[in-house]
Short mmCIF file of C-alpha atoms and ligand atoms in Angstrom, two decimals:
data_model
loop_
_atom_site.label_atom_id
_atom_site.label_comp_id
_atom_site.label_asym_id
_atom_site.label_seq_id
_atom_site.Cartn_x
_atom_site.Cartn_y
_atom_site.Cartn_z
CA UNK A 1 31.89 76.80 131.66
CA UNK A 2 34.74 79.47 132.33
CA UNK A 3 37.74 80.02 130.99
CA UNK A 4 40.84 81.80 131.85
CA UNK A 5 43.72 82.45 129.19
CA UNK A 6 47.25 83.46 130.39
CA UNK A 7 50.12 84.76 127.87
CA UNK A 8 53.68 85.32 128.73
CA UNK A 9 56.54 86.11 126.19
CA UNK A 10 56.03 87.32 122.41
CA UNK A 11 53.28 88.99 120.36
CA UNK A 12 53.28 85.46 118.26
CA UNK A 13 52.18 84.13 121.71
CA UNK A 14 49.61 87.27 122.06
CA UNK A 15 47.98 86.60 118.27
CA UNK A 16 47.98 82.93 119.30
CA UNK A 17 45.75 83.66 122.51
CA UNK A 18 43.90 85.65 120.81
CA UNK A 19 43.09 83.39 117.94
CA UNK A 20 41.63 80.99 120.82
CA UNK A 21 39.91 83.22 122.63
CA UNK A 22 37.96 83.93 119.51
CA UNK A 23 37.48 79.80 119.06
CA UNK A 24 36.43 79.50 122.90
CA UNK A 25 33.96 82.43 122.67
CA UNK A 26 32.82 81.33 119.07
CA UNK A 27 31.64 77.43 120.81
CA UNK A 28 30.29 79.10 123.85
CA UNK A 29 32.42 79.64 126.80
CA UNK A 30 32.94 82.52 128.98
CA UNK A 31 36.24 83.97 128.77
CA UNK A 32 37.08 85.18 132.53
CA UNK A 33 40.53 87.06 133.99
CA UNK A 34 42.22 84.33 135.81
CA UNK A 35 42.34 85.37 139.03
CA UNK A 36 38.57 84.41 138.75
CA UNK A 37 37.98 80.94 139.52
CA UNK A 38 38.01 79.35 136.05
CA UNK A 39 37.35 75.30 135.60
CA UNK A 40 39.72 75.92 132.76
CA UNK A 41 43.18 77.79 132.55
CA UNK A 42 44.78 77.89 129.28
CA UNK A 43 48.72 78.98 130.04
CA UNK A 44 50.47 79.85 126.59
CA UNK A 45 54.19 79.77 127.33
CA UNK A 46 57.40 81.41 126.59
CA UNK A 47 61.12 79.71 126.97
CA UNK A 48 63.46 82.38 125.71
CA UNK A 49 65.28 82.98 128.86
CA UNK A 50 65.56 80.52 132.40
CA UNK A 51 63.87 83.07 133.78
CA UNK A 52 60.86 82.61 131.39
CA UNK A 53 60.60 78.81 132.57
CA UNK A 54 60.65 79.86 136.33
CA UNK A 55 57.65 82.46 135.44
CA UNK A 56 55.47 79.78 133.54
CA UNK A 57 55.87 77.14 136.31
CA UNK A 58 54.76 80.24 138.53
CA UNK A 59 51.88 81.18 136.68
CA UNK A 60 50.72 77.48 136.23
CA UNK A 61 50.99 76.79 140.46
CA UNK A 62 48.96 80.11 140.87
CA UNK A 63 46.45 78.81 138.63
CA UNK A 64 46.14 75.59 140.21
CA UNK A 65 45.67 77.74 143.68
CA UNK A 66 42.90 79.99 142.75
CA UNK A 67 41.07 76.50 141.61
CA UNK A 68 42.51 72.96 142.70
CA UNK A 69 40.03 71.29 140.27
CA UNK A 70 40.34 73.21 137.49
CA UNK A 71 42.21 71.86 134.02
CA UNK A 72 44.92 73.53 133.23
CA UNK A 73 46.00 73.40 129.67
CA UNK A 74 49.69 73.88 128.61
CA UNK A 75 51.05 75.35 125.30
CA UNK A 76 53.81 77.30 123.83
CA UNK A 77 57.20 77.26 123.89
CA UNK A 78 57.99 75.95 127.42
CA UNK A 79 55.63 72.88 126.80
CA UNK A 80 57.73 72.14 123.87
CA UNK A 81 60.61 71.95 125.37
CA UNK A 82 59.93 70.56 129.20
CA UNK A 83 57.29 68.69 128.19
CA UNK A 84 57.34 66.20 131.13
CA UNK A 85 58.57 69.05 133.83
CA UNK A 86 54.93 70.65 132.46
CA UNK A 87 53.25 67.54 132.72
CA UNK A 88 54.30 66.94 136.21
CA UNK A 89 52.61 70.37 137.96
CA UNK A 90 49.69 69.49 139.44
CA UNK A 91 46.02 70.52 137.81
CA UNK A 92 47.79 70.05 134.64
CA UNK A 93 45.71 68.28 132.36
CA UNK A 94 46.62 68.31 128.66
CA UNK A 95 50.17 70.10 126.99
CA UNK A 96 50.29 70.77 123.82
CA UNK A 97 53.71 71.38 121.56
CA UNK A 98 54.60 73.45 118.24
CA UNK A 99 53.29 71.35 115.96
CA UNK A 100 49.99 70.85 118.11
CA UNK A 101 48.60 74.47 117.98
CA UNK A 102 45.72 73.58 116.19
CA UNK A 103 45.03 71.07 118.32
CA UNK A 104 44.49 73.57 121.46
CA UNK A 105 40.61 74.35 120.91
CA UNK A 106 38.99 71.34 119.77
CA UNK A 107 40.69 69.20 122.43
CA UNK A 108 39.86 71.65 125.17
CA UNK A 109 35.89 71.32 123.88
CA UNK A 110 36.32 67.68 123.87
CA UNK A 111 38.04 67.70 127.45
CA UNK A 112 34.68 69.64 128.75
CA UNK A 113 32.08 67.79 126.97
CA UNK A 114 33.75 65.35 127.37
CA UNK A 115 33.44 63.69 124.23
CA UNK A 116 35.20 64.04 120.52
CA UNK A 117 33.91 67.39 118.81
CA UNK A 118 33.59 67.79 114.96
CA UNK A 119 34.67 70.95 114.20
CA UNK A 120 32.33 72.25 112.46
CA UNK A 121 29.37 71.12 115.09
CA UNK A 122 31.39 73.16 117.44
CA UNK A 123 32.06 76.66 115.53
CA UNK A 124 28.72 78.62 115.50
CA UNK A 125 30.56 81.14 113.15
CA UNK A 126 31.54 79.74 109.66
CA UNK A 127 34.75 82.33 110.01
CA UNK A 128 35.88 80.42 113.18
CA UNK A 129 35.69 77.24 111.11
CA UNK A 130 37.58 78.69 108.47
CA UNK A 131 40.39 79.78 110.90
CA UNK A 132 41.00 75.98 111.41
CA UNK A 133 40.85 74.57 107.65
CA UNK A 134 44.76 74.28 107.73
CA UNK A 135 45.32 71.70 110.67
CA UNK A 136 47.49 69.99 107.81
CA UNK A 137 49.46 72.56 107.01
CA UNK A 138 51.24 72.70 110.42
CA UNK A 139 50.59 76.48 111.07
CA UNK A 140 47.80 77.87 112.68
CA UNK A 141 46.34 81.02 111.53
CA UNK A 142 46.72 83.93 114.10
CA UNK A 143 46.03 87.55 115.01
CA UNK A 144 45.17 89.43 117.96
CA UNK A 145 41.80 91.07 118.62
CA UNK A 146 40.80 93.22 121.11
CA UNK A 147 42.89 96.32 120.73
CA UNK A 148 40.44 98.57 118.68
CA UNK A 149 42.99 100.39 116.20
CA UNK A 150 45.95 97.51 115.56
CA UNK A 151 46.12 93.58 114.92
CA UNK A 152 49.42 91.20 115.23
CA UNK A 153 48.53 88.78 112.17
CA UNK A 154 50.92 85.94 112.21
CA UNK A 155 52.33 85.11 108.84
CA UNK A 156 55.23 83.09 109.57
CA UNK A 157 56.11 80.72 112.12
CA UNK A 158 59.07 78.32 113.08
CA UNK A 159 62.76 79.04 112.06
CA UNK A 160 65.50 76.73 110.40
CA UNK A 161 68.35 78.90 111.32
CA UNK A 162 70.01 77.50 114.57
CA UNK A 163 71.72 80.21 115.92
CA UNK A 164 74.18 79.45 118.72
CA UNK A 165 72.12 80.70 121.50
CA UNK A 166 68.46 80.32 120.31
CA UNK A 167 66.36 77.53 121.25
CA UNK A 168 63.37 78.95 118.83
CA UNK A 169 63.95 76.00 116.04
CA UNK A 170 63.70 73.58 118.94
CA UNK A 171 60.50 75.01 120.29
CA UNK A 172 58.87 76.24 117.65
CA UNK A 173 59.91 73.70 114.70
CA UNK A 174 60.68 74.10 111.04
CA UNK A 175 60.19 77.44 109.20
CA UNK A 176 56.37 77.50 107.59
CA UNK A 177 53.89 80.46 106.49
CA UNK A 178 50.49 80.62 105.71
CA UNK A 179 49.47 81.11 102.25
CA UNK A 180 49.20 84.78 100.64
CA UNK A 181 45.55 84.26 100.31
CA UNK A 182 45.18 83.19 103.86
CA UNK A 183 46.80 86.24 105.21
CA UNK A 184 44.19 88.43 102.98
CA UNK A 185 41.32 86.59 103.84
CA UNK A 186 42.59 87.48 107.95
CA UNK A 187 43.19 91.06 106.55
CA UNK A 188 39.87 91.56 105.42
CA UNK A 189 38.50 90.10 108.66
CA UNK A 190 40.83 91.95 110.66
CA UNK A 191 39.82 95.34 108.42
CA UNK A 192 35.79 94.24 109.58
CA UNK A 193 36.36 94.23 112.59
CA UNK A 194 37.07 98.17 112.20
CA UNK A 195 41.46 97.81 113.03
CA UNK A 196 43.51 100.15 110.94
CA UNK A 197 47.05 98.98 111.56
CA UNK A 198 48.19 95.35 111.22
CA UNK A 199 51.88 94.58 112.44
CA UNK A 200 53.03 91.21 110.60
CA UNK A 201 54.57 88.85 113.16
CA UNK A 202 56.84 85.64 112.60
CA UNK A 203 59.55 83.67 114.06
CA UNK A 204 61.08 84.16 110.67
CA UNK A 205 59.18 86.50 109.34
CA UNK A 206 61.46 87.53 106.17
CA UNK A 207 61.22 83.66 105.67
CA UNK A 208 58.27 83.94 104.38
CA UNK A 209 57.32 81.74 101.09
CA UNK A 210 59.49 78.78 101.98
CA UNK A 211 56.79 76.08 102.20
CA UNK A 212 54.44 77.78 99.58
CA UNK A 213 56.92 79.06 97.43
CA UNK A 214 56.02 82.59 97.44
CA UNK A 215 57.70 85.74 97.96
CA UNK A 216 57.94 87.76 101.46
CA UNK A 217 57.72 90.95 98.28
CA UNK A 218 54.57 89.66 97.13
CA UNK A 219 52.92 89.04 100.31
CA UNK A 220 53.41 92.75 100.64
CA UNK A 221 51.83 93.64 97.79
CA UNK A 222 48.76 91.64 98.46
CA UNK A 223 47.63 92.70 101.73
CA UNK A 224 48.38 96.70 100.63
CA UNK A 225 45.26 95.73 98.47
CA UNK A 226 43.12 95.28 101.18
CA UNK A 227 40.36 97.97 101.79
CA UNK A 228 40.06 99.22 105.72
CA UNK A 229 43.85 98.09 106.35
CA UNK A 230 45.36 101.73 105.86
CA UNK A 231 48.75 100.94 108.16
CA UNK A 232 50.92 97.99 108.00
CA UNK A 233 54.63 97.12 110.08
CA UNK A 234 56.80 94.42 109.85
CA UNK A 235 57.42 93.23 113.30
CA UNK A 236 60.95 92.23 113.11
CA UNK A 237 63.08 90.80 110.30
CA UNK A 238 65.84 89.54 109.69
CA UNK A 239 68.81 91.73 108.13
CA UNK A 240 69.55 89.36 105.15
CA UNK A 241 66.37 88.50 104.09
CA UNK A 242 64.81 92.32 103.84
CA UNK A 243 66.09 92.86 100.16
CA UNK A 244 66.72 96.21 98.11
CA UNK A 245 63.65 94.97 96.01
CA UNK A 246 61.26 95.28 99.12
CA UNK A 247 63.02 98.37 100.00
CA UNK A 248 62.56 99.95 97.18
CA UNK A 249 58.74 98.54 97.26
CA UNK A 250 57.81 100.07 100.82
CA UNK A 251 59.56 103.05 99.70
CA UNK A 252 58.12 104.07 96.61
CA UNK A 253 54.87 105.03 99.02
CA UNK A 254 52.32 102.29 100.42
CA UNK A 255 51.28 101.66 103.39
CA UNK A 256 54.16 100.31 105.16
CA UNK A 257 55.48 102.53 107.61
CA UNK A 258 59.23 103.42 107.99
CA UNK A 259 59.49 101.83 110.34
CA UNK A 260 61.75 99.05 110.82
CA UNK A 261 62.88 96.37 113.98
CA UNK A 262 66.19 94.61 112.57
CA UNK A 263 68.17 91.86 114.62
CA UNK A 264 71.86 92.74 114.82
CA UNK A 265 72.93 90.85 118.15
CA UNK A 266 76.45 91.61 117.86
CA UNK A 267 78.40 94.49 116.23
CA UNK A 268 81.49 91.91 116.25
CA UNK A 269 82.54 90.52 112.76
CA UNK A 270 83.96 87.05 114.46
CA UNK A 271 81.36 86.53 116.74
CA UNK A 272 78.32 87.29 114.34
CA UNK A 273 80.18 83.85 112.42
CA UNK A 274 80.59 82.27 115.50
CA UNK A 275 76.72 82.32 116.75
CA UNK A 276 76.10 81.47 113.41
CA UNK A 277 73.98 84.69 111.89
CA UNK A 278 74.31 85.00 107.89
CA UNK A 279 75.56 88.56 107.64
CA UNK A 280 78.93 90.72 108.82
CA UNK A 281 78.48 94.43 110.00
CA UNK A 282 79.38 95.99 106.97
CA UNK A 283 76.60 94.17 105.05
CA UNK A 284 74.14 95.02 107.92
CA UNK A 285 75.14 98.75 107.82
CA UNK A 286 74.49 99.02 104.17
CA UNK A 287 71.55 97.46 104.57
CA UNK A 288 70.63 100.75 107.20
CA UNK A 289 72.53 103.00 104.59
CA UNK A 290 70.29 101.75 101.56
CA UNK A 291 67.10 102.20 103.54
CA UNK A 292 67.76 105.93 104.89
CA UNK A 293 69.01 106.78 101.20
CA UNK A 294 65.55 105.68 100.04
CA UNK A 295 63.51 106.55 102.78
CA UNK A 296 65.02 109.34 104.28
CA UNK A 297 66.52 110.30 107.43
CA UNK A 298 63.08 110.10 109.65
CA UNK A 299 63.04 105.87 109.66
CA UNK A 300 62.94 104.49 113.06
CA UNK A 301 64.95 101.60 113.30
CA UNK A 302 64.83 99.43 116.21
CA UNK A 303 68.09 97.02 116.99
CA UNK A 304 68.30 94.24 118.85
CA UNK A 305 71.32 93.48 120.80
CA UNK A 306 72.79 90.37 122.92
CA UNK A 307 74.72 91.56 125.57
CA UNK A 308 77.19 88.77 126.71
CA UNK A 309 77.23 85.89 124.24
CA UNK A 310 79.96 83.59 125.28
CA UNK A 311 83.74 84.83 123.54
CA UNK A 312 82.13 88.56 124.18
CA UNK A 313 85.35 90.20 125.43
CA UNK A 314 85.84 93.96 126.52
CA UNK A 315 86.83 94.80 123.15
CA UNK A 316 84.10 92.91 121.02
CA UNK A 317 81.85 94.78 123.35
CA UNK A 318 83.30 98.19 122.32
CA UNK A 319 83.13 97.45 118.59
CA UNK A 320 79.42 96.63 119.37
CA UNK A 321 79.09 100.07 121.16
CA UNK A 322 81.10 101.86 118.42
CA UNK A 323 79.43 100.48 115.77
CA UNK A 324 75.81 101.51 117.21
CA UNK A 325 76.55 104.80 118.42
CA UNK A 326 78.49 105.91 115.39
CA UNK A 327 77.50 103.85 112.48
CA UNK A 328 74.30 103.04 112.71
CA UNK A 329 72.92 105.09 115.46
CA UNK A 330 69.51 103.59 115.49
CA UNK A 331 66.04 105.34 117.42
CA UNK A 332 66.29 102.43 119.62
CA UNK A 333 67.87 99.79 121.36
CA UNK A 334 66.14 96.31 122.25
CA UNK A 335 68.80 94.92 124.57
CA UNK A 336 69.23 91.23 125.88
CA UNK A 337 71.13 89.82 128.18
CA UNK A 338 72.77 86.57 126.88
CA UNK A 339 70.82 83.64 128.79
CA UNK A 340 72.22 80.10 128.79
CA UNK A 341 70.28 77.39 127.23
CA UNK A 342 70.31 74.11 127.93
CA UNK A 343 70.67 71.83 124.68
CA UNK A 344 71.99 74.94 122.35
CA UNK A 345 75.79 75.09 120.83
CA UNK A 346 76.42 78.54 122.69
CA UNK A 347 75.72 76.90 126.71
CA UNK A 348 79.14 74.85 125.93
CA UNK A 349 81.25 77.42 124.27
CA UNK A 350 84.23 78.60 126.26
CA UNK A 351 84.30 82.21 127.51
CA UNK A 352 80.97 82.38 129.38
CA UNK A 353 80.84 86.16 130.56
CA UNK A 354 79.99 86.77 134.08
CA UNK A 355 76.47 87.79 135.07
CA UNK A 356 77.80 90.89 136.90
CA UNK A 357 80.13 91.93 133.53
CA UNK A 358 76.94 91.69 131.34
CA UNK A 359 74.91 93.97 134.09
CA UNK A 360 77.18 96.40 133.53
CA UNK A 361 76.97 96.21 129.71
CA UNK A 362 73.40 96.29 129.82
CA UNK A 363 73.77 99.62 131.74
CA UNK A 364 76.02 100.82 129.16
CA UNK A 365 73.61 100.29 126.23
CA UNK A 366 70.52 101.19 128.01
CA UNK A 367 72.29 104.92 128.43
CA UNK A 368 73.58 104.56 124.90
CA UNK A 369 70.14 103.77 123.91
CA UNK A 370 68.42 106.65 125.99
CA UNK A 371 70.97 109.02 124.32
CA UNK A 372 70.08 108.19 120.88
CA UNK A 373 66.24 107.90 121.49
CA UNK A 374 66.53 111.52 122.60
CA UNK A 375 68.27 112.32 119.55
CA UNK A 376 66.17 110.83 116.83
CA UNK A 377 62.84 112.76 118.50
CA UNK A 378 64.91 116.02 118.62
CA UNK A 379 65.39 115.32 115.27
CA UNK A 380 62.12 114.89 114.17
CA UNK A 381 60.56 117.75 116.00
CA UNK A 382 58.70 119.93 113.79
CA UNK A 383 58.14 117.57 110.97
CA UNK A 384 54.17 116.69 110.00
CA UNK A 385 53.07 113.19 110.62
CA UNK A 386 50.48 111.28 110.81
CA UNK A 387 49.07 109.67 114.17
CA UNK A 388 46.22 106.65 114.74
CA UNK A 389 45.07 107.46 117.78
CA UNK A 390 44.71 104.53 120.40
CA UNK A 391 41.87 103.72 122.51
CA UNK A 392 43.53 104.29 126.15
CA UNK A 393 42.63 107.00 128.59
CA UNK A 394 45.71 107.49 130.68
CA UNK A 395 44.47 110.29 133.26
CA UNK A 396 42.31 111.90 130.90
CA UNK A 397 45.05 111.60 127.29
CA UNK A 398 44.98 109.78 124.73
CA UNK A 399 48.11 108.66 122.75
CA UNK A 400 48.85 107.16 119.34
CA UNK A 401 51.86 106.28 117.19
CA UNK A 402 53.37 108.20 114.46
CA UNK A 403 54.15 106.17 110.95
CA UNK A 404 57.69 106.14 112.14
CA UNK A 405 56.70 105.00 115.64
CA UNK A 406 56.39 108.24 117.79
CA UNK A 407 54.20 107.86 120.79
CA UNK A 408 52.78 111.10 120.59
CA UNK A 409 49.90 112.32 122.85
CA UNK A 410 46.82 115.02 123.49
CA UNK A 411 43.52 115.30 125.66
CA UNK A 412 41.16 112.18 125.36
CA UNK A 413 39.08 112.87 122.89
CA UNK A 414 36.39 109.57 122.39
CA UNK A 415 35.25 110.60 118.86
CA UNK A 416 39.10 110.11 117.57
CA UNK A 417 39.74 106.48 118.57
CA UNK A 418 40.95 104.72 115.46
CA UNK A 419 41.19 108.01 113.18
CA UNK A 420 43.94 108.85 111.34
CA UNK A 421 45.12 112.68 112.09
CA UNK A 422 48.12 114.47 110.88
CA UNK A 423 49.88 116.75 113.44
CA UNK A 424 53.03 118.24 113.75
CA UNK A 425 55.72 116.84 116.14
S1 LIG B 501 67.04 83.57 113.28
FE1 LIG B 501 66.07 84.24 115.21
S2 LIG B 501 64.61 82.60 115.76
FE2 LIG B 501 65.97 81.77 114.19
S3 LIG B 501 67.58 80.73 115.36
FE3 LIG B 501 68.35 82.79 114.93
S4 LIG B 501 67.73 84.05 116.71
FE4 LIG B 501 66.54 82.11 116.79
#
C-alpha cells in the first residue's frame, strides 16, 4: 500500500506531516513522492491567503489525475474551513478538521484495511503509540523528521485572539499546548534521533500554559535540560507575551539563540487597536530596546508586516516605514500582503486598499528590507560565531546557520554534517 503526503503553508503543517509520516511508516506503508501513483494521497492544507485555497484545490485535482482511484485524504486548515467545497473534489475520500488531527492515521489504516484499528495493534513501535496517548487532549503531538541537524516540535496550537484579518482561531480552534513533560519526552526523541537544533512552533506559541497551567518560562527551562538538544529557537511569538523574565532567562546564556521572529503587522498606533493586536508601537519598541540592552547589538530580529490592512492610508504606511527603518531597524522583514477573508471583521471594514497600491508597498518594504539585511551582516562581519552545519550539497558547499541566523557557507565537507563549528563571519 503507497502513500503520498503533500504539505502546503506553515512549518506547524510541516511537523504535522511529519508526525504522520512517522505513524504511516511505523504500521507499514510505503511513503512515495506523489507524483508516483499512490492509492493514498494525504493533502495537509493551508488557508491563510485566497490564493492558498486556489493552490490546495490544485494540488488535490492533480492528485486525483496521477491516480483516479486513489483516496485522497483532506486535512488542515482549508478542510476546516471549506469543508463541503473539500468534500466535493472528486477522489476525495475522508476530511478531517482542527480538532480531528489525531484522527488522521488511525482512520486512514482503517480506510485501507478496511476495518476499525486499535491503536496499539497498529503501531509496531511503542514510541509511535505514545505519540497518540493524548487524542483527549485536543492537540496532537508534532515535530518534523527528516532534516538531519534541526526539528520543528510543535508546542502550541490554536489561538483565542481574533485579530481583524486572521482566520487562524476559525481554522485552527481554541488556544491549547501540550504538557511540559510531553515536549521533553519529544526532545529526547528528537535528540535520538541525532538533531541538534529544535525550533518551537505554535499558532500561539507565547500562549503556551493556558490549558495546563504552566508557564511559556518554564517550558524553557525544561527542554534546555535535555542532553543532545544543544540549539533551541522560538519560531515566532507574539510581542506581548515574550516577557522581561524570559528575556532575561535566554539571556543570561542557554541555549536559546538570539534570535528572535516577532509579529508587528502595523507600525500604526490606531490601526494596531483597530485589527485588534494587544500592544501600541512604543510598547513593541521597548520590547526590541530591552532585548538588544540584554543581548546585545548582534540579535536578529525578524518582523512581520501586513501591507494593506483595510484604513491603511499613505500616511499610516509611512509611520510603518519610519518606524522600521529608524526605530527598530530589524535584520529582516517578513512582508504580507493584506488578503481578504471571507467570515473575518477586517473583509467588511471600509477603506479596502487597492491591490495595485499594496504592490507598490510591498516593493517599498522588500527594498527597505534588502537595505537593512545588508546592514545587519555588515555589521556582524568579523565577529566569531558558531555554525551547525546542514546536510545539503549545493554544487559542491555546504551551508549552516549562525546562532543569530546567518546562512553562512564553505566546501562540502561530509564528516561535518550536524557539528557544531565556530568561525568567524
Ligand atoms: S495572534 Fe496570530 S494567529 Fe492569533 S488571531 Fe492574531 S494573527 Fe491570527
Amino acid at each position: 500500500m503507497k502513500i503520498a503526503l503533500l504539505t502546503l503553508g506553515c512549518k506547524l503543517n510541516y511537523a504535522e506531516t511529519s508526525t504522520y509520516e512517522r505513524g504511516f511508516k511505523a504500521a507499514g506503508l510505503e511513503v512515495v513522492p506523489w507524483q508516483d501513483k499512490a492509492d493514498i494521497y494525504l493533502v495537509n492544507t493551508c488557508s491563510v491567503t485566497a490564493h492558498s485555497d486556489n493552490k490546495c484545490r490544485n494540488i488535490i485535482r492533480k492528485c486525483h489525475r496521477v491516480n483516479p482511484l486513489a483516496n485522497i485524504v483532506v486535512t488542515g486548515c482549508y478542510a476546516e474551513l471549506k469543508r463541503d467545497e473539500v468534500r466535493s473534489l472528486e477522489g476525495v475520500a475522508l476530511v478531517f478538521g482542527a480538532r480531528e488531527k489525531q484522527s488522521v492515521v488511525p482512520s486512514v489504516l482503517a480506510l485501507v484495511s478496511g476495518k476499525d484499528i486499535t491503536l496499539d495493534e497498529s503501531y509496531k513501535e511503542r514510541s509511535m503509540a505514545e505519540e497518540y496517548r493524548h487524542i483527549s487532549s485536543g492537540i496532537m503531538p508534532a515535530w518534523s523528521s527528516g532534516e538531519r541537524t534541526r526539528s520543528f516540535l510543535k508546542v502550541q496550537d490554536g489561538c483565542n485572539n481574533f485579530c481583524a484579518y486572521c482566520t487562524v482561531p476559525y481554522a485552527r480552534g481554541e488556544s491549547r499546548n501540550i504538557p511540559i513533560c510531553e515536549a521533553v519526552r519529544a526532545a529526547k526523541l528528537i535528540a535520538a534521533e541525532g538533531v541538534r537544533e529544535i525550533v518551537l512552533t505554535g499558532v500561539n506559541t507565547g500562549d503556551f500554559g493556558r490549558t495546563t497551567g504552566e508557564s511559556f518560562l518554564d517550558l524553557l527551562k525544561a527542554l534546555e535540560k535535555v542532553e543532545g538538544i544543544e540549539r533551541y529557537r522560538i519560531s515566532s511569538i507574539e510581542p506581548n507575551l515574550l516577557t522581561r523574565e524570559t528575556v532575561d532567562w535566554i539571556a543570561s546564556g542557554t541555549k536559546f539563540q538570539p534570535h528572535f521572529h516577532i509579529p508587528l503587522q502595523t507600525g500604526d498606533d490606531e490601526l494596531l487597536e483597530k485589527v485588534g493586536r494587544k500592544y501600541t508601537t512604543e510598547q513593541f519598541a521597548g520590547l526590541i530596546d530591552y532585548i538588544r540592552l540584554k543581548m546585545g547589538p548582534k540579535v536578529f530580529f525578524g518582523i512581520d508586516v501586513i501591507v494593506g490592512l483595510p484604513g491603511e492610508t499613505p500616511e499610516r504606511f509611512e509611520r510603518t516605514y519610519a518606524f522600521l527603518a529608524e526605530r527598530i531597524r530589524p535584520a529582516f522583514i517578513h512582508i504580507f500582503p493584506y488578503s481578504r477573508r471571507p467570515g473575518t471583521r477586517a473583509d467588511s471594514m471600509p477603506e479596502q486598499v487597492r491591490d495595485s497600491v499594496k504592490t507598490e508597498r510591498v516593493k517599498r518594504l522588500e527594498e527597505l528590507c534588502e537595505t537593512l539585511s545588508a546592514g545587519f551582516r555588515a555589521s556582524c562581519k568579523g565577529m566569531k560565531e558558531k555554525v551547525l552545519w546542514e546536510s545539503d550539497n549545493h554544487g559542491g558547499m555546504m551551508s549552516g546557520y549562525t546562532g543569530n541566523y546567518l546562512r553562512m557557507e564553505r566546501e562540502w565537507d561530509s564528516g561535518r554534517i550536524g557539528t557544531i563549528e565556530e568561525i568567524t563571519i
